[in-house]
Short mmCIF file of N, CA and C in Angstrom, two decimals:
data_model
loop_
_atom_site.label_atom_id
_atom_site.label_comp_id
_atom_site.label_asym_id
_atom_site.label_seq_id
_atom_site.Cartn_x
_atom_site.Cartn_y
_atom_site.Cartn_z
N ALA A 11 -12.69 12.36 -4.98
CA ALA A 11 -11.74 13.45 -5.07
C ALA A 11 -12.46 14.76 -5.40
N HIS A 12 -13.50 14.66 -6.20
CA HIS A 12 -14.24 15.88 -6.57
C HIS A 12 -15.03 16.43 -5.39
N ARG A 13 -15.53 15.53 -4.54
CA ARG A 13 -16.28 15.99 -3.37
C ARG A 13 -15.40 16.73 -2.38
N LEU A 14 -14.10 16.42 -2.39
CA LEU A 14 -13.18 17.07 -1.47
C LEU A 14 -12.54 18.32 -2.06
N GLY A 15 -12.98 18.72 -3.23
CA GLY A 15 -12.47 19.94 -3.83
C GLY A 15 -11.33 19.73 -4.80
N GLY A 16 -11.10 18.51 -5.24
CA GLY A 16 -10.03 18.24 -6.18
C GLY A 16 -10.49 18.38 -7.62
N ASP A 17 -9.55 18.66 -8.50
CA ASP A 17 -9.86 18.77 -9.92
C ASP A 17 -9.52 17.46 -10.63
N HIS A 18 -9.50 17.50 -11.95
CA HIS A 18 -9.22 16.29 -12.73
C HIS A 18 -7.78 15.81 -12.53
N LEU A 19 -6.86 16.73 -12.36
CA LEU A 19 -5.47 16.36 -12.12
C LEU A 19 -5.33 15.61 -10.81
N PHE A 20 -6.00 16.09 -9.77
CA PHE A 20 -5.93 15.41 -8.47
C PHE A 20 -6.60 14.05 -8.54
N ALA A 21 -7.68 13.93 -9.30
CA ALA A 21 -8.33 12.63 -9.48
C ALA A 21 -7.39 11.65 -10.16
N GLY A 22 -6.63 12.12 -11.13
CA GLY A 22 -5.63 11.27 -11.77
C GLY A 22 -4.53 10.85 -10.82
N LEU A 23 -4.11 11.76 -9.97
CA LEU A 23 -3.12 11.42 -8.94
C LEU A 23 -3.66 10.39 -7.97
N MET A 24 -4.94 10.52 -7.64
CA MET A 24 -5.57 9.55 -6.74
C MET A 24 -5.57 8.15 -7.35
N ILE A 25 -5.89 8.09 -8.64
CA ILE A 25 -5.95 6.79 -9.31
C ILE A 25 -4.56 6.19 -9.45
N SER A 26 -3.56 7.01 -9.74
CA SER A 26 -2.23 6.48 -9.99
C SER A 26 -1.38 6.30 -8.74
N SER A 27 -1.83 6.79 -7.60
CA SER A 27 -0.99 6.69 -6.39
C SER A 27 -0.87 5.26 -5.89
N ALA A 28 -1.92 4.46 -6.00
CA ALA A 28 -1.83 3.07 -5.54
C ALA A 28 -0.89 2.24 -6.41
N PRO A 29 -0.95 2.30 -7.75
CA PRO A 29 0.03 1.54 -8.54
C PRO A 29 1.47 2.01 -8.36
N ILE A 30 1.67 3.30 -8.15
CA ILE A 30 3.03 3.79 -7.89
C ILE A 30 3.54 3.25 -6.57
N GLY A 31 2.67 3.24 -5.57
CA GLY A 31 3.04 2.64 -4.29
C GLY A 31 3.31 1.16 -4.43
N ALA A 32 2.53 0.46 -5.26
CA ALA A 32 2.74 -0.97 -5.47
C ALA A 32 4.07 -1.24 -6.15
N LEU A 33 4.45 -0.36 -7.08
CA LEU A 33 5.75 -0.52 -7.73
C LEU A 33 6.88 -0.44 -6.72
N LEU A 34 6.80 0.52 -5.83
CA LEU A 34 7.82 0.64 -4.78
C LEU A 34 7.70 -0.50 -3.77
N GLY A 35 6.47 -0.95 -3.52
CA GLY A 35 6.27 -2.04 -2.57
C GLY A 35 6.84 -3.36 -3.03
N ILE A 36 6.74 -3.63 -4.33
CA ILE A 36 7.32 -4.86 -4.87
C ILE A 36 8.84 -4.84 -4.71
N THR A 37 9.44 -3.70 -4.97
CA THR A 37 10.89 -3.56 -4.78
C THR A 37 11.25 -3.73 -3.32
N MET A 38 10.45 -3.14 -2.44
CA MET A 38 10.70 -3.25 -1.01
C MET A 38 10.56 -4.70 -0.53
N CYS A 39 9.57 -5.42 -1.05
CA CYS A 39 9.37 -6.83 -0.65
C CYS A 39 10.52 -7.70 -1.11
N THR A 40 10.97 -7.49 -2.32
CA THR A 40 12.09 -8.27 -2.85
C THR A 40 13.34 -8.04 -2.03
N TRP A 41 13.61 -6.80 -1.70
CA TRP A 41 14.78 -6.47 -0.87
C TRP A 41 14.63 -7.05 0.53
N SER A 42 13.42 -6.96 1.10
CA SER A 42 13.20 -7.42 2.48
C SER A 42 13.24 -8.93 2.60
N LEU A 43 12.78 -9.64 1.57
CA LEU A 43 12.79 -11.11 1.64
C LEU A 43 14.20 -11.67 1.67
N ARG A 44 15.16 -10.94 1.17
CA ARG A 44 16.55 -11.38 1.23
C ARG A 44 17.16 -11.17 2.61
N ARG A 45 16.59 -10.28 3.40
CA ARG A 45 17.19 -9.90 4.67
C ARG A 45 16.40 -10.33 5.90
N THR A 46 15.12 -10.61 5.74
CA THR A 46 14.30 -11.00 6.89
C THR A 46 13.54 -12.28 6.56
N THR A 47 12.82 -12.76 7.54
CA THR A 47 12.00 -13.95 7.32
C THR A 47 10.66 -13.55 6.72
N LEU A 48 10.01 -14.53 6.13
CA LEU A 48 8.71 -14.29 5.51
C LEU A 48 7.67 -13.90 6.56
N LYS A 49 7.77 -14.51 7.73
CA LYS A 49 6.80 -14.23 8.79
C LYS A 49 6.90 -12.78 9.27
N SER A 50 8.09 -12.29 9.48
CA SER A 50 8.24 -10.91 9.96
C SER A 50 7.82 -9.91 8.87
N LEU A 51 8.10 -10.22 7.61
CA LEU A 51 7.69 -9.34 6.53
C LEU A 51 6.17 -9.29 6.40
N MET A 52 5.52 -10.44 6.55
CA MET A 52 4.06 -10.46 6.49
C MET A 52 3.46 -9.66 7.64
N ALA A 53 4.09 -9.71 8.82
CA ALA A 53 3.60 -8.94 9.96
C ALA A 53 3.73 -7.44 9.71
N VAL A 54 4.86 -7.02 9.16
CA VAL A 54 5.07 -5.59 8.87
C VAL A 54 4.08 -5.11 7.80
N LEU A 55 3.88 -5.92 6.77
CA LEU A 55 2.95 -5.52 5.71
C LEU A 55 1.51 -5.48 6.22
N SER A 56 1.15 -6.38 7.13
CA SER A 56 -0.21 -6.38 7.69
C SER A 56 -0.44 -5.14 8.53
N VAL A 57 0.53 -4.79 9.36
CA VAL A 57 0.39 -3.58 10.19
C VAL A 57 0.33 -2.34 9.30
N GLY A 58 1.17 -2.29 8.27
CA GLY A 58 1.14 -1.16 7.35
C GLY A 58 -0.19 -1.03 6.62
N THR A 59 -0.78 -2.16 6.24
CA THR A 59 -2.08 -2.13 5.58
C THR A 59 -3.16 -1.63 6.52
N ILE A 60 -3.11 -2.05 7.77
CA ILE A 60 -4.09 -1.58 8.76
C ILE A 60 -3.96 -0.08 8.97
N VAL A 61 -2.74 0.40 9.09
CA VAL A 61 -2.52 1.85 9.26
C VAL A 61 -3.03 2.62 8.04
N ALA A 62 -2.77 2.09 6.85
CA ALA A 62 -3.22 2.77 5.63
C ALA A 62 -4.74 2.80 5.55
N CYS A 63 -5.40 1.72 5.94
CA CYS A 63 -6.87 1.69 5.90
C CYS A 63 -7.49 2.62 6.94
N VAL A 64 -6.88 2.70 8.11
CA VAL A 64 -7.37 3.63 9.14
C VAL A 64 -7.19 5.07 8.67
N LEU A 65 -6.04 5.36 8.06
CA LEU A 65 -5.81 6.70 7.53
C LEU A 65 -6.80 7.03 6.42
N TYR A 66 -7.14 6.04 5.60
CA TYR A 66 -8.12 6.24 4.52
C TYR A 66 -9.48 6.60 5.09
N ALA A 67 -9.87 5.90 6.16
CA ALA A 67 -11.16 6.20 6.79
C ALA A 67 -11.14 7.57 7.45
N LEU A 68 -10.05 7.90 8.12
CA LEU A 68 -9.95 9.21 8.77
C LEU A 68 -9.88 10.35 7.77
N ALA A 69 -9.27 10.09 6.62
CA ALA A 69 -9.20 11.13 5.59
C ALA A 69 -10.58 11.49 5.08
N GLY A 70 -11.45 10.50 4.98
CA GLY A 70 -12.82 10.79 4.57
C GLY A 70 -13.57 11.58 5.62
N LEU A 71 -13.32 11.26 6.88
CA LEU A 71 -13.99 11.99 7.96
C LEU A 71 -13.46 13.41 8.13
N MET A 72 -12.15 13.58 7.89
CA MET A 72 -11.54 14.90 8.05
C MET A 72 -11.70 15.75 6.80
N HIS A 73 -12.17 15.15 5.71
CA HIS A 73 -12.28 15.84 4.42
C HIS A 73 -10.94 16.38 3.96
N SER A 74 -9.90 15.55 4.15
CA SER A 74 -8.55 15.94 3.76
C SER A 74 -8.16 15.16 2.51
N ARG A 75 -8.00 15.85 1.41
CA ARG A 75 -7.68 15.16 0.17
C ARG A 75 -6.23 14.69 0.14
N PHE A 76 -5.33 15.37 0.84
CA PHE A 76 -3.93 14.94 0.84
C PHE A 76 -3.73 13.72 1.74
N ALA A 77 -4.49 13.61 2.81
CA ALA A 77 -4.46 12.38 3.62
C ALA A 77 -5.03 11.22 2.82
N LEU A 78 -6.03 11.49 2.01
CA LEU A 78 -6.60 10.46 1.14
C LEU A 78 -5.57 10.01 0.11
N LEU A 79 -4.84 10.94 -0.45
CA LEU A 79 -3.79 10.61 -1.42
C LEU A 79 -2.68 9.78 -0.76
N ALA A 80 -2.26 10.18 0.43
CA ALA A 80 -1.21 9.44 1.14
C ALA A 80 -1.68 8.05 1.52
N SER A 81 -2.92 7.91 1.93
CA SER A 81 -3.41 6.59 2.31
C SER A 81 -3.52 5.67 1.11
N ARG A 82 -3.91 6.19 -0.05
CA ARG A 82 -3.95 5.37 -1.27
C ARG A 82 -2.55 4.90 -1.66
N PHE A 83 -1.57 5.78 -1.50
CA PHE A 83 -0.19 5.40 -1.77
C PHE A 83 0.27 4.30 -0.82
N LEU A 84 -0.07 4.45 0.46
CA LEU A 84 0.34 3.44 1.45
C LEU A 84 -0.35 2.10 1.22
N VAL A 85 -1.61 2.13 0.80
CA VAL A 85 -2.30 0.87 0.48
C VAL A 85 -1.57 0.16 -0.65
N GLY A 86 -1.17 0.89 -1.66
CA GLY A 86 -0.40 0.28 -2.74
C GLY A 86 0.96 -0.20 -2.28
N LEU A 87 1.61 0.57 -1.42
CA LEU A 87 2.94 0.21 -0.94
C LEU A 87 2.92 -1.09 -0.15
N PHE A 88 1.95 -1.25 0.73
CA PHE A 88 1.92 -2.42 1.59
C PHE A 88 1.17 -3.60 1.00
N ASN A 89 0.49 -3.42 -0.13
CA ASN A 89 -0.20 -4.53 -0.78
C ASN A 89 0.36 -4.81 -2.17
N GLY A 90 1.54 -4.30 -2.45
CA GLY A 90 2.10 -4.44 -3.79
C GLY A 90 2.46 -5.85 -4.17
N CYS A 91 3.02 -6.60 -3.25
CA CYS A 91 3.40 -7.97 -3.58
C CYS A 91 2.45 -8.94 -2.91
N SER A 92 2.28 -10.05 -3.55
CA SER A 92 1.36 -11.06 -3.04
C SER A 92 2.15 -12.14 -2.30
N LEU A 93 2.29 -11.96 -1.00
CA LEU A 93 3.08 -12.91 -0.22
C LEU A 93 2.36 -14.23 0.07
N PRO A 94 1.03 -14.28 0.14
CA PRO A 94 0.42 -15.60 0.36
C PRO A 94 0.76 -16.61 -0.72
N SER A 95 0.83 -16.19 -1.97
CA SER A 95 1.22 -17.13 -3.02
C SER A 95 2.68 -17.54 -2.87
N LYS A 96 3.52 -16.65 -2.42
CA LYS A 96 4.93 -16.98 -2.15
C LYS A 96 5.02 -17.99 -1.01
N TYR A 97 4.21 -17.78 0.03
CA TYR A 97 4.20 -18.70 1.16
C TYR A 97 3.72 -20.09 0.74
N ILE A 98 2.67 -20.15 -0.06
CA ILE A 98 2.17 -21.45 -0.53
C ILE A 98 3.23 -22.13 -1.39
N GLY A 99 3.88 -21.38 -2.24
CA GLY A 99 4.93 -21.94 -3.07
C GLY A 99 6.09 -22.49 -2.25
N LEU A 100 6.47 -21.79 -1.17
CA LEU A 100 7.55 -22.28 -0.32
C LEU A 100 7.12 -23.48 0.50
N THR A 101 5.88 -23.48 0.95
CA THR A 101 5.40 -24.56 1.79
C THR A 101 5.19 -25.85 0.99
N VAL A 102 4.54 -25.74 -0.15
CA VAL A 102 4.25 -26.92 -0.97
C VAL A 102 5.49 -27.38 -1.73
N GLY A 103 6.37 -26.46 -2.03
CA GLY A 103 7.59 -26.82 -2.73
C GLY A 103 7.47 -26.68 -4.24
N MET A 104 6.71 -25.71 -4.68
CA MET A 104 6.56 -25.51 -6.13
C MET A 104 7.73 -24.77 -6.70
#
């Protein structure tokens, strides 16, 4: 964040953006699991994670600190809940 011209406040926003996204992502996953199948939700979360990672890489190349902030938020949003453990629990019957 400092290399892109950000101050200490922006660095704090960078650090906290992923957990804030994860908080919203957990709520989104809980809501979505009631309305869709686990397979379709995992597909949407995988595509969202790929988009967030590509945006993260492009933000570094473009030297855009706001794209970097948005990509960190999206990484948290789409990786907030751990669906593989949910899938194992449903499959094994725990």
